[in-house]
Short mmCIF file of C-alpha atoms in Angstrom, two decimals:
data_model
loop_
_atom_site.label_atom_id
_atom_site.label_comp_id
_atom_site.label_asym_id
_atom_site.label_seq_id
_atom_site.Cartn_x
_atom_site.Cartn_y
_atom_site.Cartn_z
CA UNK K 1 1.31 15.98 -3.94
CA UNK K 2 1.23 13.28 -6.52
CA UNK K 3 3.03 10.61 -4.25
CA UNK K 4 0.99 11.55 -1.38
CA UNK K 5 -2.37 11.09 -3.64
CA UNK K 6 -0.74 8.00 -5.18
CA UNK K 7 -0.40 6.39 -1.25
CA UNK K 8 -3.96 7.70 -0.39
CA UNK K 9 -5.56 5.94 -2.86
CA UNK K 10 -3.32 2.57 -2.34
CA UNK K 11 -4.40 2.95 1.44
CA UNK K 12 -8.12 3.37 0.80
CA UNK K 13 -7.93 0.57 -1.69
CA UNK K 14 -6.06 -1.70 0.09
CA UNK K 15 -8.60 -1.22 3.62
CA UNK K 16 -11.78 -1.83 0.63
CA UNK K 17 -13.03 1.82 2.03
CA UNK K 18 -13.67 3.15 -1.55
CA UNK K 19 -17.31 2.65 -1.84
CA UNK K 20 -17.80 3.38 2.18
CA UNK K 21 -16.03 6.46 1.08
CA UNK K 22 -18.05 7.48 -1.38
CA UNK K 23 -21.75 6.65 0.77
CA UNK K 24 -20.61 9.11 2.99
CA UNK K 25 -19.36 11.82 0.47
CA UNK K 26 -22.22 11.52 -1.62
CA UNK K 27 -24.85 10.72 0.98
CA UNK K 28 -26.89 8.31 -0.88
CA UNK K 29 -27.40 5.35 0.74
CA UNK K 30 -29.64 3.85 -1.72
CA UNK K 31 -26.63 1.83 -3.55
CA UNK K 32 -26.89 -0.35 -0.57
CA UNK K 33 -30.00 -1.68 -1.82
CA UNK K 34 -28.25 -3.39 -4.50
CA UNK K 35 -25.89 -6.24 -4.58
CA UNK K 36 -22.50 -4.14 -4.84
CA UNK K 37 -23.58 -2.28 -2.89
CA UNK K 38 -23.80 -4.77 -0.32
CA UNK K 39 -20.44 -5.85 -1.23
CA UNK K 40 -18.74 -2.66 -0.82
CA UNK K 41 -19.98 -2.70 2.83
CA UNK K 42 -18.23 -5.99 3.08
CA UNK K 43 -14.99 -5.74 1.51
CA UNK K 44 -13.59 -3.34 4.35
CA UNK K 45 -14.04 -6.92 6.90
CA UNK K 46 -10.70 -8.62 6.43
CA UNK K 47 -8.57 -5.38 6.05
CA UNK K 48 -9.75 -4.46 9.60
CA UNK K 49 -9.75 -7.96 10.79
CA UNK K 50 -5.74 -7.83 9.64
CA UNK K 51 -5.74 -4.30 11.60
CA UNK K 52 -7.25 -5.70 15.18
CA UNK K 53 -5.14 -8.91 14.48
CA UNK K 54 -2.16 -6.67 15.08
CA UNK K 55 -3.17 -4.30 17.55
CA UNK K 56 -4.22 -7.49 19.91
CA UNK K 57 -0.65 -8.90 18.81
CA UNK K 58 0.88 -5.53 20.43
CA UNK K 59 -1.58 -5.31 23.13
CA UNK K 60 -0.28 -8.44 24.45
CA UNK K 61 3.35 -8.47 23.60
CA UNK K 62 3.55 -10.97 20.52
CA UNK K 63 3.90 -8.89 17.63
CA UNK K 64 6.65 -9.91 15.71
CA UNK K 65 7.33 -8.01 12.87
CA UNK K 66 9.18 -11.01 10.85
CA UNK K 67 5.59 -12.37 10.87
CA UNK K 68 4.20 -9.57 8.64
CA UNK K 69 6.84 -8.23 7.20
CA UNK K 70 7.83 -10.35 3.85
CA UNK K 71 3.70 -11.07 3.24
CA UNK K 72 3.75 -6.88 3.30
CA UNK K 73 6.69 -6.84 0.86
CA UNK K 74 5.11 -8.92 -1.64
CA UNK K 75 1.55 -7.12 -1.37
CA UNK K 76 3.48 -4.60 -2.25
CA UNK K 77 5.71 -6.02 -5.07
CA UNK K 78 2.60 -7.66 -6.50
CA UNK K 79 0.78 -4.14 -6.60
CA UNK K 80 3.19 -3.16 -9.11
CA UNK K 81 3.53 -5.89 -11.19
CA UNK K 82 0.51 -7.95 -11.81
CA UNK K 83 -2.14 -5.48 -10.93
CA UNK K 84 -4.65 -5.82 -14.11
CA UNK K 85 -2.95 -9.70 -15.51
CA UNK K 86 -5.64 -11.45 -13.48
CA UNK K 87 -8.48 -9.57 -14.60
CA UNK K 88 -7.25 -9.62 -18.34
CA UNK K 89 -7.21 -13.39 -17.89
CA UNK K 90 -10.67 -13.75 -16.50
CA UNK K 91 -12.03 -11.95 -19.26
CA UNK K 92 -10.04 -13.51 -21.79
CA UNK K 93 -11.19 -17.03 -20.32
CA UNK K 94 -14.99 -15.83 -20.45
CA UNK K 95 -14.64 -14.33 -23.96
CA UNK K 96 -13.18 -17.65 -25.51
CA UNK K 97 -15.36 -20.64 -23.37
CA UNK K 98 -18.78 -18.78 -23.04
CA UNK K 99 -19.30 -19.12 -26.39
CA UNK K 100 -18.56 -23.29 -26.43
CA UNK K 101 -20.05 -23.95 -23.28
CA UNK K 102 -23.04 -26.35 -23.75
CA UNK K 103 -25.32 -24.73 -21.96
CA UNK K 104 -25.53 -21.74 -19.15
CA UNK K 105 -27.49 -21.78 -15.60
CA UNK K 106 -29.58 -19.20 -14.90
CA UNK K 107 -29.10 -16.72 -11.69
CA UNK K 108 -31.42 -18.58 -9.24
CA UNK K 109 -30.80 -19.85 -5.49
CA UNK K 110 -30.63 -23.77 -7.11
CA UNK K 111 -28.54 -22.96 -9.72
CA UNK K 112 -25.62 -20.75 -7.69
CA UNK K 113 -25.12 -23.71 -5.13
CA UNK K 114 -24.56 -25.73 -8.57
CA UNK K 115 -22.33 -22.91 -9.27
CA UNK K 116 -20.48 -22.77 -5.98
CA UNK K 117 -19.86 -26.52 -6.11
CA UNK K 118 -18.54 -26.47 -9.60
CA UNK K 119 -16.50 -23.17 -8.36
CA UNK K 120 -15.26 -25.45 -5.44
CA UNK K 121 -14.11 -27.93 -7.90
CA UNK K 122 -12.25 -26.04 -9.63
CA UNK K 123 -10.38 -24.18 -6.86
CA UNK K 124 -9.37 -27.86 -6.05
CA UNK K 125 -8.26 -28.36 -9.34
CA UNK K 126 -5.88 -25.85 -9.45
CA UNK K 127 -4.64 -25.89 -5.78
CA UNK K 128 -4.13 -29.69 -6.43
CA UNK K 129 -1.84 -28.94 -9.28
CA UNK K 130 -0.21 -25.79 -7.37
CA UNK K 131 0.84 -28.83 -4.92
CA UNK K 132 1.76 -31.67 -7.71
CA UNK K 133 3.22 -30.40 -10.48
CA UNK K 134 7.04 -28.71 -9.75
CA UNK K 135 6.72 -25.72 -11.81
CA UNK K 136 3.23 -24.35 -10.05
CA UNK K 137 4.46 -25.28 -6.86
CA UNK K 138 7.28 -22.66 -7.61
CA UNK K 139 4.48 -20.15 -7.77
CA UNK K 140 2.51 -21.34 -5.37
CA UNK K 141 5.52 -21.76 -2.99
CA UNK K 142 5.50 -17.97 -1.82
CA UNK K 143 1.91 -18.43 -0.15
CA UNK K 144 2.98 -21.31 2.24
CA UNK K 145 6.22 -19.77 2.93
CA UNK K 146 5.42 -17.50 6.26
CA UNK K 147 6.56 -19.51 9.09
CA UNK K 148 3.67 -18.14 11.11
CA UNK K 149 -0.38 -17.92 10.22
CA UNK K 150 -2.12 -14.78 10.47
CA UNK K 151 -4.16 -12.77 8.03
CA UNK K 152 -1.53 -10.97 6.28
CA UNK K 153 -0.35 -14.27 4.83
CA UNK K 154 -3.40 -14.02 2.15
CA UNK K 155 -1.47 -11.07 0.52
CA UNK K 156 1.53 -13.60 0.11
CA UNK K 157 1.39 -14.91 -2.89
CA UNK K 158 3.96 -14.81 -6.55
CA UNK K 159 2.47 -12.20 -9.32
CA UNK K 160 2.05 -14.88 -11.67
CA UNK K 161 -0.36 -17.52 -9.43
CA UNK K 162 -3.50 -15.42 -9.46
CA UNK K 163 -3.75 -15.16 -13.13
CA UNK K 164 -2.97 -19.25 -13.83
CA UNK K 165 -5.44 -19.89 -10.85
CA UNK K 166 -7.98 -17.71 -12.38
CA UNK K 167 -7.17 -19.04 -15.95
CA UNK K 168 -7.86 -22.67 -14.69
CA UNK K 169 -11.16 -21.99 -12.42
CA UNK K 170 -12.95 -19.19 -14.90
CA UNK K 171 -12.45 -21.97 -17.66
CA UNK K 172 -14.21 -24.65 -16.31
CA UNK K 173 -16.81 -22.46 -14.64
CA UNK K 174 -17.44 -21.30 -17.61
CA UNK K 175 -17.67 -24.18 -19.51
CA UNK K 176 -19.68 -26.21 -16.98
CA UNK K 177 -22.73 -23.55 -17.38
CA UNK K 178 -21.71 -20.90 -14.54
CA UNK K 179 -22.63 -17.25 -15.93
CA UNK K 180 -20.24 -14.15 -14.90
CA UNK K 181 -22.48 -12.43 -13.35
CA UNK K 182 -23.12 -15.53 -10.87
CA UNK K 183 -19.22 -16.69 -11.05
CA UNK K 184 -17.82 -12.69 -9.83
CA UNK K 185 -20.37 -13.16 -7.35
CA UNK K 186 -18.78 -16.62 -6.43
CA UNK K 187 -15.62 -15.33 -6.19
CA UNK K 188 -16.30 -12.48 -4.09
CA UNK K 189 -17.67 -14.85 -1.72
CA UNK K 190 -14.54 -17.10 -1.68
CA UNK K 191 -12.02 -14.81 -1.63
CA UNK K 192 -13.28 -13.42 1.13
CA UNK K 193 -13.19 -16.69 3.28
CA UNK K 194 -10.51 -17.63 1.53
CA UNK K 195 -8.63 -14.38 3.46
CA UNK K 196 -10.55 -14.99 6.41
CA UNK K 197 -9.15 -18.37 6.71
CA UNK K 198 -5.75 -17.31 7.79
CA UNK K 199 -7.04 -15.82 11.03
CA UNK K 200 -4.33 -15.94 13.17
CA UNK K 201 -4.51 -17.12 16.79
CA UNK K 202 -4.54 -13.60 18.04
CA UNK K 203 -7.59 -13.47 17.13
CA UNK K 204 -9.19 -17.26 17.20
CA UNK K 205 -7.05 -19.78 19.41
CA UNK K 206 -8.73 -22.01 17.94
CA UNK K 207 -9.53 -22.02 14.38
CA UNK K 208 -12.33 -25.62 14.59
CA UNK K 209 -15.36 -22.68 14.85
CA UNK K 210 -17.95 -25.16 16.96
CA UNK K 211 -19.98 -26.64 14.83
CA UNK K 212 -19.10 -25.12 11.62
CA UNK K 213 -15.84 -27.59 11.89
CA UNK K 214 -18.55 -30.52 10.71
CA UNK K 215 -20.49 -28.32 7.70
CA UNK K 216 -17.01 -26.17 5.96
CA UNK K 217 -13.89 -25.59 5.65
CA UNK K 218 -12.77 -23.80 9.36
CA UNK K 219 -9.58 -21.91 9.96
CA UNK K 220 -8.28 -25.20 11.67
CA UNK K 221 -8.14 -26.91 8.14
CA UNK K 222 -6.61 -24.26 6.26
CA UNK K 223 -3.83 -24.66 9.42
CA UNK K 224 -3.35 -27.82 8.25
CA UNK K 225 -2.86 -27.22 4.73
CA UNK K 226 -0.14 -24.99 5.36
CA UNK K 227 1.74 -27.30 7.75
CA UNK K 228 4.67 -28.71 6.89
CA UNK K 229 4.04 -31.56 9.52
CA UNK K 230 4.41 -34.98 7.02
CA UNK K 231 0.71 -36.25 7.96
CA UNK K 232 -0.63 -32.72 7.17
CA UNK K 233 1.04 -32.27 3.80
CA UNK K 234 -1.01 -31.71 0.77
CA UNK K 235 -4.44 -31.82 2.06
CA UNK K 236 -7.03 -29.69 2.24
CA UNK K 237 -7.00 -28.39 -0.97
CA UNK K 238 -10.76 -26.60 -1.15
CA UNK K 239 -11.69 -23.34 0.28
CA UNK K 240 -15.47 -23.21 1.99
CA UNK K 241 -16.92 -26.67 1.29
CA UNK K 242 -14.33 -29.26 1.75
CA UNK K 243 -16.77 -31.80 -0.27
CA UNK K 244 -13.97 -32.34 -3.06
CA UNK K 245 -11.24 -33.28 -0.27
CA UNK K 246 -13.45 -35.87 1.08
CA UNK K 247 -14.28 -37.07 -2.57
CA UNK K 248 -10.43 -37.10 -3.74
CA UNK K 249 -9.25 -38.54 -0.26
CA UNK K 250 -7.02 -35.26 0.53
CA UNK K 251 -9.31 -34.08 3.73
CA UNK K 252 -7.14 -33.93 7.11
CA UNK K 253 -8.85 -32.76 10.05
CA UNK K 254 -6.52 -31.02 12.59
CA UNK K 255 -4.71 -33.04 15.35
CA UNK K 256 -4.94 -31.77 18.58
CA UNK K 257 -1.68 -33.89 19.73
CA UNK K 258 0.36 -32.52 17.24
CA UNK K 259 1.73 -29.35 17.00
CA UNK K 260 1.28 -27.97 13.51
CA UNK K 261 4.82 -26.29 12.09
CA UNK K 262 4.44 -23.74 9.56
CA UNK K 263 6.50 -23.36 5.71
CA UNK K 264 8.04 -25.35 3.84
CA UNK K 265 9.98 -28.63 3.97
CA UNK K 266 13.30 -27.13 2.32
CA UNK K 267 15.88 -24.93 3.41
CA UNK K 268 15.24 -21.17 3.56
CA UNK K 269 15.76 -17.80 5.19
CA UNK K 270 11.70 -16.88 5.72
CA UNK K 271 12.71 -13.21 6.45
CA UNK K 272 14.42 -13.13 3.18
CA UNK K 273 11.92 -11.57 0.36
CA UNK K 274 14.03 -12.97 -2.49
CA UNK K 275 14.65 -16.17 -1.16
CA UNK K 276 10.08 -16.30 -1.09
CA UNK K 277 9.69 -14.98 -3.70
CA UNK K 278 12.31 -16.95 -6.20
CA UNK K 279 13.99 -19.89 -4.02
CA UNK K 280 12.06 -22.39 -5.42
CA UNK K 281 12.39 -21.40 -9.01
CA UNK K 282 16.29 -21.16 -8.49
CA UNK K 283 16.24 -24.80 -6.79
CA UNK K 284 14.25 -25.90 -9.79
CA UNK K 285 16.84 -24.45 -12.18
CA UNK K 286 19.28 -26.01 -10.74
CA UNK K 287 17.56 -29.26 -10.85
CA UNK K 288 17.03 -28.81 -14.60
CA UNK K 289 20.62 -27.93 -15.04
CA UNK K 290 22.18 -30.81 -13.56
CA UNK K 291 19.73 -33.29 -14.98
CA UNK K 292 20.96 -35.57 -17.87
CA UNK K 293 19.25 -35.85 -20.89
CA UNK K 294 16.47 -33.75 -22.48
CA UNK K 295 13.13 -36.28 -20.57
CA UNK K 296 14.42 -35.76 -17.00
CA UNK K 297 14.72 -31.90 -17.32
CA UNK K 298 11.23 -32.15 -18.51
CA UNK K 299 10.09 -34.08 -15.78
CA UNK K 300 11.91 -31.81 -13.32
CA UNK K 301 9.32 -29.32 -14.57
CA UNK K 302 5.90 -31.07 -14.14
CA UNK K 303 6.59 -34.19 -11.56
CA UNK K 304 5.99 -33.59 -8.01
CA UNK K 305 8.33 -31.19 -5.78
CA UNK K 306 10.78 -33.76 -4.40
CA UNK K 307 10.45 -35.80 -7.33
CA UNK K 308 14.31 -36.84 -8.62
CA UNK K 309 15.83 -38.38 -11.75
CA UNK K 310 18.20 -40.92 -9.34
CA UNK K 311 15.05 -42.34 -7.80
CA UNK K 312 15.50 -40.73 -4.58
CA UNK K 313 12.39 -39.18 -4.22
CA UNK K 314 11.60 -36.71 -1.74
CA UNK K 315 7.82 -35.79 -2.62
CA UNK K 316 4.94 -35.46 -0.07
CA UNK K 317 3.24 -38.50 -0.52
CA UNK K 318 7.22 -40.51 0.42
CA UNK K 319 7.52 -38.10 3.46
CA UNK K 320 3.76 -39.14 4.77
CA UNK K 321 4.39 -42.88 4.24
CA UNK K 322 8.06 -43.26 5.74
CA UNK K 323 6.55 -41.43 8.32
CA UNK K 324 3.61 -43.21 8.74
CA UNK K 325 5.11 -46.58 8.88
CA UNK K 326 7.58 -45.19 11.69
CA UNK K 327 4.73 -44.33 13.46
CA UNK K 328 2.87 -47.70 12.82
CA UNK K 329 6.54 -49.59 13.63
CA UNK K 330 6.56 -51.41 16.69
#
């Protein structure tokens, strides 16, 4: 009975139902009045947007269960393993900088779009890194690993991103003024569109959304940032307002003559959960290993995936110009 209560309350949390749940049970309805309320109605939306997703997948004969079945494994894995580090490390973050932060905004309309842009910067921040420096890309690595897009790939990610992530955005939210109560409400908000973002084609063929494609950041461009296609590779680093990409130079609209390709650039089994989950820190160990001298195992660690000590660099930025200058060759 344990197990079966134990996978009950997994399911329920996993779908967001708990505080539908509980409206129902209790029959007070009031709580919707309030903002968690309100929140609790939402959080249920991606869950059953994952749900039709598949059912439409079925219903028209292209489910393939290699494209949910390693972002499943890792939900689950994750579940086990990092369930409360994240939260620990927001607190943590708000405990320490709160108290050195020059000053703090106040919970008005104004002052939470100052908050959501300073959130937005910092979501670059760390993405940016998770893309530049070797040893977050091995984190980072599991998310863009699925070979196909659909919403399930949101739950792909290594135990240890969320908390670094969360360590690098709470702290400069926090020190640039944002209060908790307006930065959970922040992140609720962007995590999730941040799931919503992976909408498969099942569901929207085409991710540009009309109109919205000029005003935020659209399925379409989160497409992009997971291609592997060399003029799509590290862009597209924010989440709803893609004002830091334009800023920074990383912003990429989607081509419609070329075909994005999904994953990563180097060699891997994508139905294999270890090979996710640890390939890249095994290639970076063995990078380190065979490095000589004390500097260039260092460097393995914090220059660019594809960086290398012999000069042959492999990173993003080489990949887009060789291929940009093939392209530009007459």
């Amino acid at each position: 009975m344990a197990i079966l209560e134990t996978l009950y309350q997994e399911l329920i949390s996993f779908l967001g139902i708990n505080n539908l749940l509980e409206l129902f049970l209790t029959g007070n309805y009031s709580s919707l009045l309030t903002l968690n309320g309100i929140l609790g109605v939402i959080s249920p939306v991606i869950p059953l947007l994952l749900l039709i997703e598949i059912v439409r997948a079925l219903v028209y004969k292209r489910f393939k269960i290699e494209d949910y079945k390693i972002p499943f494994l890792i939900f689950v894995l994750n579940r086990f393993i990092s369930r409360f580090i994240s939260i620990a490390a927001i607190a943590f973050c708000i405990g320490v900088f709160e108290k050195i932060a020059p000053f703090q905004v106040s919970f008005t309309w104004y002052w939470f779009i100052y908050g959501y842009v300073v959130w937005e910067f910092a979501h670059f921040v760390y993405h940016y890194l998770g893309h530049k420096v070797r040893i977050f890309w091995c984190l980072h690595s599991t998310h863009h690993a699925p070979t196909h897009m659909n919403l399930s790939v949101t739950y792909a990610h290594f135990f240890l991103e969320a908390p670094y992530a969360d360590v690098i955005r709470t702290s400069i939210c926090i020190l640039a003024g944002v209060n908790p109560p307006m930065l959970f409400l922040i992140m609720f908000i962007d995590g999730t569109w941040g799931s919503f973002i992976h909408v498969g084609e099942n569901i929207m063929k085409d991710g540009r959304m009309g109109f919205l494609n000029r005003i935020i950041l659209t399925p379409s461009y989160h497409r992009v940032h997971h291609a592997k296609n060399p003029l799509y590779m590290d862009t597209n680093f924010c989440n709803l307002l893609n004002i830091w990409d334009k800023v920074f130079g990383t912003f990429q609209p989607e081509q419609k003559e070329i075909k994005i390709a999904y994953g990563i650039t180097r060699e891997m089994d994508p139905g294999n959960l270890w090979d996710v989950y640890f390939g890249e820190l095994y290639c970076l160990w063995k990078d380190i290993r065979k490095a000589p001298g004390i500097g260039n195992k260092l460097l393995y660690i914090v220059m660019p995936p594809g960086w290398s000590h012999t000069g042959d660099h492999k990173t993003a930025s080489v990949v887009k110009r060789a291929s940009l200058a093939e392209v530009a060759a007459p």
